[in-house]
Amino acid sequence: GRPPTVGAIVMNAPDFTEAEYDALLGLAASHYRFIGFDDLGATPPVVLWRHDVDYSPQRALALARIEANRGVQSTYFLNPHSDFYNLLEPETVRAVLGIVELGHRLGLHFDPHALSTFGGDRDEWLARERDLLRDVFDTEVRAFSTHNPTLVDALDTRDVAAGMVNAYGAALAERFEYCSDSNGLWRFRPLRELLEGRQHDRLHVLTHPGWWVPTELPPRARISRAIDGRAAAQHARYDRLLEEAGRPNVR
């Protein structure tokens, strides 16, 4: 039977390990052709595979390598206002450049709540942040997705804005069956079930790389892994700076 649900969230989610991720890619590649947001009119069966990078660029790079090993490409949406990573710090830049070098695309993960801090016109900020990603990572940015869409008072469902395809555009939503791993649990239907069923010839798959880890963990522990990993890197950076400067490290 179907897995138990609370609302539209599937509770007995798969293990969300790297091995399961690789297996899901294999299932998808056996039937679907992977496309980008600039190829939405492609002849089906096709899968539009994307990532909203909410927590960890390093996890994003890990998934990008798994995808490259499978010979498929996806789109990674980056948030300039992330609470969990600094888009311009060297470690993040290296991770994102690694994703691009593997042949994947970048998109803008747009946080409309940031407008309350900066003010200004929405489309103007979409364009500014698109250009930031383009200039820093030297690649075209052809699509955007909205951060935390369920918390937005009026979700932008225009098909195109600021010259970018909207991942939550009305036309895309109408034509593609949608599957998301939001909060580390499958929304609507588990992805494996969709891929094995082959009932839809156009799939739109959203994953968040922070959920996909080497070994099985509950959702909050996966996020703690990302947070603690970043904290450990910051401690190491501080210690290294003092050592290189020849200064005492008083503990």
PDB file of C-alpha atoms in Angstrom:
ATOM      1  CA  GLY A   1       0.000   0.000   0.000  1.00  0.00           C
ATOM      2  CA  ARG A   2       0.885   3.687  -0.069  1.00  0.00           C
ATOM      3  CA  PRO A   3       3.147   5.055   2.672  1.00  0.00           C
ATOM      4  CA  PRO A   4       1.439   6.858   5.573  1.00  0.00           C
ATOM      5  CA  THR A   5       1.143  10.609   5.117  1.00  0.00           C
ATOM      6  CA  VAL A   6       0.496  13.737   7.134  1.00  0.00           C
ATOM      7  CA  GLY A   7      -1.144  16.126   4.738  1.00  0.00           C
ATOM      8  CA  ALA A   8       0.869  15.720   1.547  1.00  0.00           C
ATOM      9  CA  ILE A   9       4.122  14.640   3.256  1.00  0.00           C
ATOM     10  CA  VAL A  10       5.230  11.005   2.985  1.00  0.00           C
ATOM     11  CA  MET A  11       6.468   9.953   6.406  1.00  0.00           C
ATOM     12  CA  ASN A  12       8.430   6.740   5.747  1.00  0.00           C
ATOM     13  CA  ALA A  13      10.956   8.429   3.453  1.00  0.00           C
ATOM     14  CA  PRO A  14      13.798   6.506   1.803  1.00  0.00           C
ATOM     15  CA  ASP A  15      17.107   6.541   3.585  1.00  0.00           C
ATOM     16  CA  PHE A  16      18.407   9.672   1.788  1.00  0.00           C
ATOM     17  CA  THR A  17      21.908   8.301   1.491  1.00  0.00           C
ATOM     18  CA  GLU A  18      24.336   8.915  -1.347  1.00  0.00           C
ATOM     19  CA  ALA A  19      23.859   5.278  -2.414  1.00  0.00           C
ATOM     20  CA  GLU A  20      20.096   5.735  -2.683  1.00  0.00           C
ATOM     21  CA  TYR A  21      20.611   8.975  -4.563  1.00  0.00           C
ATOM     22  CA  ASP A  22      22.827   7.230  -7.088  1.00  0.00           C
ATOM     23  CA  ALA A  23      20.232   4.476  -7.463  1.00  0.00           C
ATOM     24  CA  LEU A  24      17.468   7.027  -8.092  1.00  0.00           C
ATOM     25  CA  LEU A  25      19.587   8.700 -10.761  1.00  0.00           C
ATOM     26  CA  GLY A  26      20.066   5.339 -12.413  1.00  0.00           C
ATOM     27  CA  LEU A  27      16.320   4.722 -12.416  1.00  0.00           C
ATOM     28  CA  ALA A  28      15.679   8.149 -13.882  1.00  0.00           C
ATOM     29  CA  ALA A  29      18.346   7.824 -16.569  1.00  0.00           C
ATOM     30  CA  SER A  30      16.958   4.452 -17.669  1.00  0.00           C
ATOM     31  CA  HIS A  31      13.743   6.082 -18.893  1.00  0.00           C
ATOM     32  CA  TYR A  32      14.053   9.878 -18.912  1.00  0.00           C
ATOM     33  CA  ARG A  33      16.320  12.383 -20.605  1.00  0.00           C
ATOM     34  CA  PHE A  34      17.670  15.029 -18.215  1.00  0.00           C
ATOM     35  CA  ILE A  35      16.935  18.578 -19.366  1.00  0.00           C
ATOM     36  CA  GLY A  36      17.582  22.125 -18.175  1.00  0.00           C
ATOM     37  CA  PHE A  37      15.269  25.095 -17.820  1.00  0.00           C
ATOM     38  CA  ASP A  38      16.208  26.249 -21.312  1.00  0.00           C
ATOM     39  CA  ASP A  39      14.790  23.060 -22.835  1.00  0.00           C
ATOM     40  CA  LEU A  40      11.295  22.777 -21.355  1.00  0.00           C
ATOM     41  CA  GLY A  41       9.791  22.046 -24.758  1.00  0.00           C
ATOM     42  CA  ALA A  42      11.916  18.933 -25.270  1.00  0.00           C
ATOM     43  CA  THR A  43      10.250  15.765 -26.519  1.00  0.00           C
ATOM     44  CA  PRO A  44       9.312  13.521 -23.573  1.00  0.00           C
ATOM     45  CA  PRO A  45      10.009  11.465 -21.588  1.00  0.00           C
ATOM     46  CA  VAL A  46      12.119  14.084 -19.807  1.00  0.00           C
ATOM     47  CA  VAL A  47      13.068  14.957 -16.242  1.00  0.00           C
ATOM     48  CA  LEU A  48      13.870  18.460 -15.020  1.00  0.00           C
ATOM     49  CA  TRP A  49      16.179  17.791 -12.063  1.00  0.00           C
ATOM     50  CA  ARG A  50      17.040  20.681  -9.764  1.00  0.00           C
ATOM     51  CA  HIS A  51      18.530  21.429  -6.358  1.00  0.00           C
ATOM     52  CA  ASP A  52      17.791  24.302  -3.992  1.00  0.00           C
ATOM     53  CA  VAL A  53      21.051  24.685  -2.067  1.00  0.00           C
ATOM     54  CA  ASP A  54      19.714  25.723   1.330  1.00  0.00           C
ATOM     55  CA  TYR A  55      22.313  24.324   3.709  1.00  0.00           C
ATOM     56  CA  SER A  56      25.539  23.030   2.210  1.00  0.00           C
ATOM     57  CA  PRO A  57      27.446  23.829  -1.006  1.00  0.00           C
ATOM     58  CA  GLN A  58      29.779  20.960  -0.082  1.00  0.00           C
ATOM     59  CA  ARG A  59      26.876  18.489  -0.125  1.00  0.00           C
ATOM     60  CA  ALA A  60      25.819  20.031  -3.436  1.00  0.00           C
ATOM     61  CA  LEU A  61      29.253  19.303  -4.890  1.00  0.00           C
ATOM     62  CA  ALA A  62      29.053  15.716  -3.613  1.00  0.00           C
ATOM     63  CA  LEU A  63      25.753  15.186  -5.457  1.00  0.00           C
ATOM     64  CA  ALA A  64      27.110  16.935  -8.547  1.00  0.00           C
ATOM     65  CA  ARG A  65      29.933  14.384  -8.670  1.00  0.00           C
ATOM     66  CA  ILE A  66      27.492  11.488  -8.357  1.00  0.00           C
ATOM     67  CA  GLU A  67      25.450  12.947 -11.212  1.00  0.00           C
ATOM     68  CA  ALA A  68      28.524  13.482 -13.374  1.00  0.00           C
ATOM     69  CA  ASN A  69      29.521   9.862 -12.821  1.00  0.00           C
ATOM     70  CA  ARG A  70      26.093   8.931 -14.172  1.00  0.00           C
ATOM     71  CA  GLY A  71      26.582  11.210 -17.163  1.00  0.00           C
ATOM     72  CA  VAL A  72      23.656  13.492 -16.275  1.00  0.00           C
ATOM     73  CA  GLN A  73      23.385  17.206 -15.507  1.00  0.00           C
ATOM     74  CA  SER A  74      21.094  19.162 -13.215  1.00  0.00           C
ATOM     75  CA  THR A  75      20.590  22.754 -12.054  1.00  0.00           C
ATOM     76  CA  TYR A  76      21.844  24.078  -8.688  1.00  0.00           C
ATOM     77  CA  PHE A  77      20.005  27.101  -7.278  1.00  0.00           C
ATOM     78  CA  LEU A  78      22.136  29.268  -4.957  1.00  0.00           C
ATOM     79  CA  ASN A  79      20.867  31.713  -2.339  1.00  0.00           C
ATOM     80  CA  PRO A  80      22.894  34.941  -1.922  1.00  0.00           C
ATOM     81  CA  HIS A  81      21.114  35.516   1.415  1.00  0.00           C
ATOM     82  CA  SER A  82      21.589  32.064   2.911  1.00  0.00           C
ATOM     83  CA  ASP A  83      21.741  31.791   6.701  1.00  0.00           C
ATOM     84  CA  PHE A  84      23.883  28.647   6.361  1.00  0.00           C
ATOM     85  CA  TYR A  85      26.670  29.580   3.962  1.00  0.00           C
ATOM     86  CA  ASN A  86      28.479  32.612   2.596  1.00  0.00           C
ATOM     87  CA  LEU A  87      28.222  32.568  -1.176  1.00  0.00           C
ATOM     88  CA  LEU A  88      31.479  34.531  -1.580  1.00  0.00           C
ATOM     89  CA  GLU A  89      33.766  32.760   0.878  1.00  0.00           C
ATOM     90  CA  PRO A  90      36.570  30.737  -0.747  1.00  0.00           C
ATOM     91  CA  GLU A  91      35.273  27.294   0.255  1.00  0.00           C
ATOM     92  CA  THR A  92      31.854  28.022  -1.206  1.00  0.00           C
ATOM     93  CA  VAL A  93      33.278  29.534  -4.382  1.00  0.00           C
ATOM     94  CA  ARG A  94      35.469  26.462  -4.901  1.00  0.00           C
ATOM     95  CA  ALA A  95      32.516  24.124  -4.367  1.00  0.00           C
ATOM     96  CA  VAL A  96      30.294  26.023  -6.810  1.00  0.00           C
ATOM     97  CA  LEU A  97      33.027  26.279  -9.429  1.00  0.00           C
ATOM     98  CA  GLY A  98      33.475  22.539  -9.063  1.00  0.00           C
ATOM     99  CA  ILE A  99      29.768  22.053  -9.798  1.00  0.00           C
ATOM    100  CA  VAL A 100      30.017  24.205 -12.919  1.00  0.00           C
ATOM    101  CA  GLU A 101      33.172  22.440 -14.099  1.00  0.00           C
ATOM    102  CA  LEU A 102      31.292  19.128 -13.918  1.00  0.00           C
ATOM    103  CA  GLY A 103      28.869  20.477 -16.517  1.00  0.00           C
ATOM    104  CA  HIS A 104      25.956  21.428 -14.285  1.00  0.00           C
ATOM    105  CA  ARG A 105      23.963  24.651 -14.498  1.00  0.00           C
ATOM    106  CA  LEU A 106      23.407  27.354 -11.884  1.00  0.00           C
ATOM    107  CA  GLY A 107      20.154  29.032 -10.943  1.00  0.00           C
ATOM    108  CA  LEU A 108      19.197  31.771  -8.485  1.00  0.00           C
ATOM    109  CA  HIS A 109      17.458  30.701  -5.271  1.00  0.00           C
ATOM    110  CA  PHE A 110      15.658  33.955  -4.617  1.00  0.00           C
ATOM    111  CA  ASP A 111      14.595  34.936  -1.088  1.00  0.00           C
ATOM    112  CA  PRO A 112      11.742  37.460  -1.354  1.00  0.00           C
ATOM    113  CA  HIS A 113      11.952  38.122   2.393  1.00  0.00           C
ATOM    114  CA  ALA A 114      15.320  39.807   1.790  1.00  0.00           C
ATOM    115  CA  LEU A 115      13.413  42.606   0.068  1.00  0.00           C
ATOM    116  CA  SER A 116      12.089  43.675   3.465  1.00  0.00           C
ATOM    117  CA  THR A 117      15.701  44.383   4.471  1.00  0.00           C
ATOM    118  CA  PHE A 118      16.930  46.027   1.285  1.00  0.00           C
ATOM    119  CA  GLY A 119      13.752  47.469  -0.176  1.00  0.00           C
ATOM    120  CA  GLY A 120      13.346  48.080  -3.872  1.00  0.00           C
ATOM    121  CA  ASP A 121      11.681  46.431  -6.815  1.00  0.00           C
ATOM    122  CA  ARG A 122      11.432  42.643  -6.950  1.00  0.00           C
ATOM    123  CA  ASP A 123      12.451  42.290 -10.585  1.00  0.00           C
ATOM    124  CA  GLU A 124      15.327  44.684 -10.071  1.00  0.00           C
ATOM    125  CA  TRP A 125      16.679  42.460  -7.286  1.00  0.00           C
ATOM    126  CA  LEU A 126      16.113  39.325  -9.334  1.00  0.00           C
ATOM    127  CA  ALA A 127      18.282  40.864 -12.061  1.00  0.00           C
ATOM    128  CA  ARG A 128      20.950  42.065  -9.605  1.00  0.00           C
ATOM    129  CA  GLU A 129      21.285  38.662  -7.957  1.00  0.00           C
ATOM    130  CA  ARG A 130      21.232  36.881 -11.324  1.00  0.00           C
ATOM    131  CA  ASP A 131      24.108  39.090 -12.443  1.00  0.00           C
ATOM    132  CA  LEU A 132      26.000  38.459  -9.205  1.00  0.00           C
ATOM    133  CA  LEU A 133      25.945  34.703  -9.771  1.00  0.00           C
ATOM    134  CA  ARG A 134      26.785  35.104 -13.440  1.00  0.00           C
ATOM    135  CA  ASP A 135      29.763  37.370 -12.776  1.00  0.00           C
ATOM    136  CA  VAL A 136      31.222  35.490  -9.805  1.00  0.00           C
ATOM    137  CA  PHE A 137      30.953  32.035 -11.337  1.00  0.00           C
ATOM    138  CA  ASP A 138      31.308  33.019 -14.999  1.00  0.00           C
ATOM    139  CA  THR A 139      28.247  31.136 -16.205  1.00  0.00           C
ATOM    140  CA  GLU A 140      24.796  32.039 -17.465  1.00  0.00           C
ATOM    141  CA  VAL A 141      21.908  31.941 -14.983  1.00  0.00           C
ATOM    142  CA  ARG A 142      18.708  31.136 -16.821  1.00  0.00           C
ATOM    143  CA  ALA A 143      16.281  30.191 -14.031  1.00  0.00           C
ATOM    144  CA  PHE A 144      15.249  31.115 -10.495  1.00  0.00           C
ATOM    145  CA  SER A 145      13.330  29.423  -7.709  1.00  0.00           C
ATOM    146  CA  THR A 146      11.677  30.992  -4.675  1.00  0.00           C
ATOM    147  CA  HIS A 147      13.104  30.224  -1.235  1.00  0.00           C
ATOM    148  CA  ASN A 148      10.533  28.796   1.206  1.00  0.00           C
ATOM    149  CA  PRO A 149       7.591  29.238  -1.194  1.00  0.00           C
ATOM    150  CA  THR A 150       5.046  28.078   1.409  1.00  0.00           C
ATOM    151  CA  LEU A 151       6.002  31.090   3.575  1.00  0.00           C
ATOM    152  CA  VAL A 152       5.482  33.623   0.790  1.00  0.00           C
ATOM    153  CA  ASP A 153       2.235  35.584   0.940  1.00  0.00           C
ATOM    154  CA  ALA A 154       1.841  35.721  -2.836  1.00  0.00           C
ATOM    155  CA  LEU A 155       4.002  33.225  -4.704  1.00  0.00           C
ATOM    156  CA  ASP A 156       5.315  34.528  -8.016  1.00  0.00           C
ATOM    157  CA  THR A 157       3.909  32.182 -10.679  1.00  0.00           C
ATOM    158  CA  ARG A 158       4.952  34.149 -13.751  1.00  0.00           C
ATOM    159  CA  ASP A 159       6.611  31.866 -16.275  1.00  0.00           C
ATOM    160  CA  VAL A 160       9.512  34.282 -16.815  1.00  0.00           C
ATOM    161  CA  ALA A 161      10.862  37.169 -14.735  1.00  0.00           C
ATOM    162  CA  ALA A 162      14.028  39.236 -15.127  1.00  0.00           C
ATOM    163  CA  GLY A 163      14.886  37.120 -18.163  1.00  0.00           C
ATOM    164  CA  MET A 164      14.843  33.879 -16.139  1.00  0.00           C
ATOM    165  CA  VAL A 165      12.514  30.899 -16.187  1.00  0.00           C
ATOM    166  CA  ASN A 166      10.540  30.644 -12.952  1.00  0.00           C
ATOM    167  CA  ALA A 167      10.773  27.177 -11.379  1.00  0.00           C
ATOM    168  CA  TYR A 168       7.322  27.834  -9.876  1.00  0.00           C
ATOM    169  CA  GLY A 169       5.840  29.209 -13.079  1.00  0.00           C
ATOM    170  CA  ALA A 170       2.234  28.280 -13.816  1.00  0.00           C
ATOM    171  CA  ALA A 171       2.932  26.688 -17.196  1.00  0.00           C
ATOM    172  CA  LEU A 172       5.731  24.518 -15.842  1.00  0.00           C
ATOM    173  CA  ALA A 173       3.568  23.393 -12.919  1.00  0.00           C
ATOM    174  CA  GLU A 174       0.767  22.449 -15.283  1.00  0.00           C
ATOM    175  CA  ARG A 175       2.924  20.381 -17.636  1.00  0.00           C
ATOM    176  CA  PHE A 176       5.335  18.645 -15.237  1.00  0.00           C
ATOM    177  CA  GLU A 177       4.613  16.222 -12.391  1.00  0.00           C
ATOM    178  CA  TYR A 178       6.362  17.612  -9.311  1.00  0.00           C
ATOM    179  CA  CYS A 179       8.275  15.791  -6.575  1.00  0.00           C
ATOM    180  CA  SER A 180      10.186  17.407  -3.695  1.00  0.00           C
ATOM    181  CA  ASP A 181      12.210  16.224  -0.686  1.00  0.00           C
ATOM    182  CA  SER A 182      11.416  19.344   1.383  1.00  0.00           C
ATOM    183  CA  ASN A 183      12.238  18.971   5.087  1.00  0.00           C
ATOM    184  CA  GLY A 184      13.968  15.665   4.393  1.00  0.00           C
ATOM    185  CA  LEU A 185      10.688  13.886   3.624  1.00  0.00           C
ATOM    186  CA  TRP A 186       9.001  13.249   0.294  1.00  0.00           C
ATOM    187  CA  ARG A 187       6.175  15.599  -0.514  1.00  0.00           C
ATOM    188  CA  PHE A 188       3.241  14.160  -2.456  1.00  0.00           C
ATOM    189  CA  ARG A 189       4.838  10.838  -3.560  1.00  0.00           C
ATOM    190  CA  PRO A 190       8.255   9.220  -3.028  1.00  0.00           C
ATOM    191  CA  LEU A 191      10.557   9.757  -5.975  1.00  0.00           C
ATOM    192  CA  ARG A 192      11.368   6.060  -6.312  1.00  0.00           C
ATOM    193  CA  GLU A 193       7.670   5.312  -6.687  1.00  0.00           C
ATOM    194  CA  LEU A 194       7.325   7.930  -9.436  1.00  0.00           C
ATOM    195  CA  LEU A 195      10.385   6.710 -11.307  1.00  0.00           C
ATOM    196  CA  GLU A 196       9.438   3.057 -11.145  1.00  0.00           C
ATOM    197  CA  GLY A 197       5.853   3.767 -12.133  1.00  0.00           C
ATOM    198  CA  ARG A 198       6.755   5.698 -15.304  1.00  0.00           C
ATOM    199  CA  GLN A 199       3.247   7.131 -15.325  1.00  0.00           C
ATOM    200  CA  HIS A 200       4.367  10.675 -16.154  1.00  0.00           C
ATOM    201  CA  ASP A 201       6.396  11.623 -19.201  1.00  0.00           C
ATOM    202  CA  ARG A 202       7.511  14.962 -17.730  1.00  0.00           C
ATOM    203  CA  LEU A 203       8.923  15.064 -14.195  1.00  0.00           C
ATOM    204  CA  HIS A 204      10.151  18.045 -12.193  1.00  0.00           C
ATOM    205  CA  VAL A 205      12.342  16.804  -9.324  1.00  0.00           C
ATOM    206  CA  LEU A 206      13.526  19.080  -6.515  1.00  0.00           C
ATOM    207  CA  THR A 207      16.123  17.926  -4.030  1.00  0.00           C
ATOM    208  CA  HIS A 208      18.000  19.801  -1.318  1.00  0.00           C
ATOM    209  CA  PRO A 209      21.593  18.507  -1.133  1.00  0.00           C
ATOM    210  CA  GLY A 210      21.776  18.866   2.643  1.00  0.00           C
ATOM    211  CA  TRP A 211      19.358  15.957   3.037  1.00  0.00           C
ATOM    212  CA  TRP A 212      21.575  13.506   1.116  1.00  0.00           C
ATOM    213  CA  VAL A 213      24.433  12.194   3.269  1.00  0.00           C
ATOM    214  CA  PRO A 214      26.854   9.220   3.267  1.00  0.00           C
ATOM    215  CA  THR A 215      24.952   7.240   5.940  1.00  0.00           C
ATOM    216  CA  GLU A 216      21.331   7.188   7.044  1.00  0.00           C
ATOM    217  CA  LEU A 217      20.326   9.909   9.521  1.00  0.00           C
ATOM    218  CA  PRO A 218      17.028  11.483  10.624  1.00  0.00           C
ATOM    219  CA  PRO A 219      16.306  14.881   8.993  1.00  0.00           C
ATOM    220  CA  ARG A 220      17.415  17.152  11.823  1.00  0.00           C
ATOM    221  CA  ALA A 221      20.653  15.219  12.285  1.00  0.00           C
ATOM    222  CA  ARG A 222      21.420  15.758   8.583  1.00  0.00           C
ATOM    223  CA  ILE A 223      21.116  19.514   9.060  1.00  0.00           C
ATOM    224  CA  SER A 224      23.163  19.359  12.259  1.00  0.00           C
ATOM    225  CA  ARG A 225      25.843  17.610  10.216  1.00  0.00           C
ATOM    226  CA  ALA A 226      25.973  20.562   7.826  1.00  0.00           C
ATOM    227  CA  ILE A 227      25.939  23.156  10.620  1.00  0.00           C
ATOM    228  CA  ASP A 228      28.565  21.355  12.705  1.00  0.00           C
ATOM    229  CA  GLY A 229      30.754  20.801   9.658  1.00  0.00           C
ATOM    230  CA  ARG A 230      30.745  24.505   8.888  1.00  0.00           C
ATOM    231  CA  ALA A 231      31.466  25.357  12.538  1.00  0.00           C
ATOM    232  CA  ALA A 232      34.432  22.952  12.580  1.00  0.00           C
ATOM    233  CA  ALA A 233      35.771  24.560   9.408  1.00  0.00           C
ATOM    234  CA  GLN A 234      35.509  27.999  11.010  1.00  0.00           C
ATOM    235  CA  HIS A 235      37.425  26.825  14.088  1.00  0.00           C
ATOM    236  CA  ALA A 236      40.114  25.341  11.853  1.00  0.00           C
ATOM    237  CA  ARG A 237      40.311  28.582   9.871  1.00  0.00           C
ATOM    238  CA  TYR A 238      40.830  30.593  13.061  1.00  0.00           C
ATOM    239  CA  ASP A 239      43.521  28.234  14.352  1.00  0.00           C
ATOM    240  CA  ARG A 240      45.301  28.227  10.999  1.00  0.00           C
ATOM    241  CA  LEU A 241      45.288  32.029  10.806  1.00  0.00           C
ATOM    242  CA  LEU A 242      46.970  32.368  14.201  1.00  0.00           C
ATOM    243  CA  GLU A 243      49.518  29.686  13.380  1.00  0.00           C
ATOM    244  CA  GLU A 244      50.430  31.310  10.058  1.00  0.00           C
ATOM    245  CA  ALA A 245      50.732  34.701  11.770  1.00  0.00           C
ATOM    246  CA  GLY A 246      52.907  33.290  14.536  1.00  0.00           C
ATOM    247  CA  ARG A 247      50.508  34.476  17.211  1.00  0.00           C
ATOM    248  CA  PRO A 248      49.542  32.691  20.447  1.00  0.00           C
ATOM    249  CA  ASN A 249      46.293  30.734  20.386  1.00  0.00           C
ATOM    250  CA  VAL A 250      45.035  31.174  23.936  1.00  0.00           C
ATOM    251  CA  ARG A 251      42.400  28.557  24.822  1.00  0.00           C
TER     252      ARG A 251
END
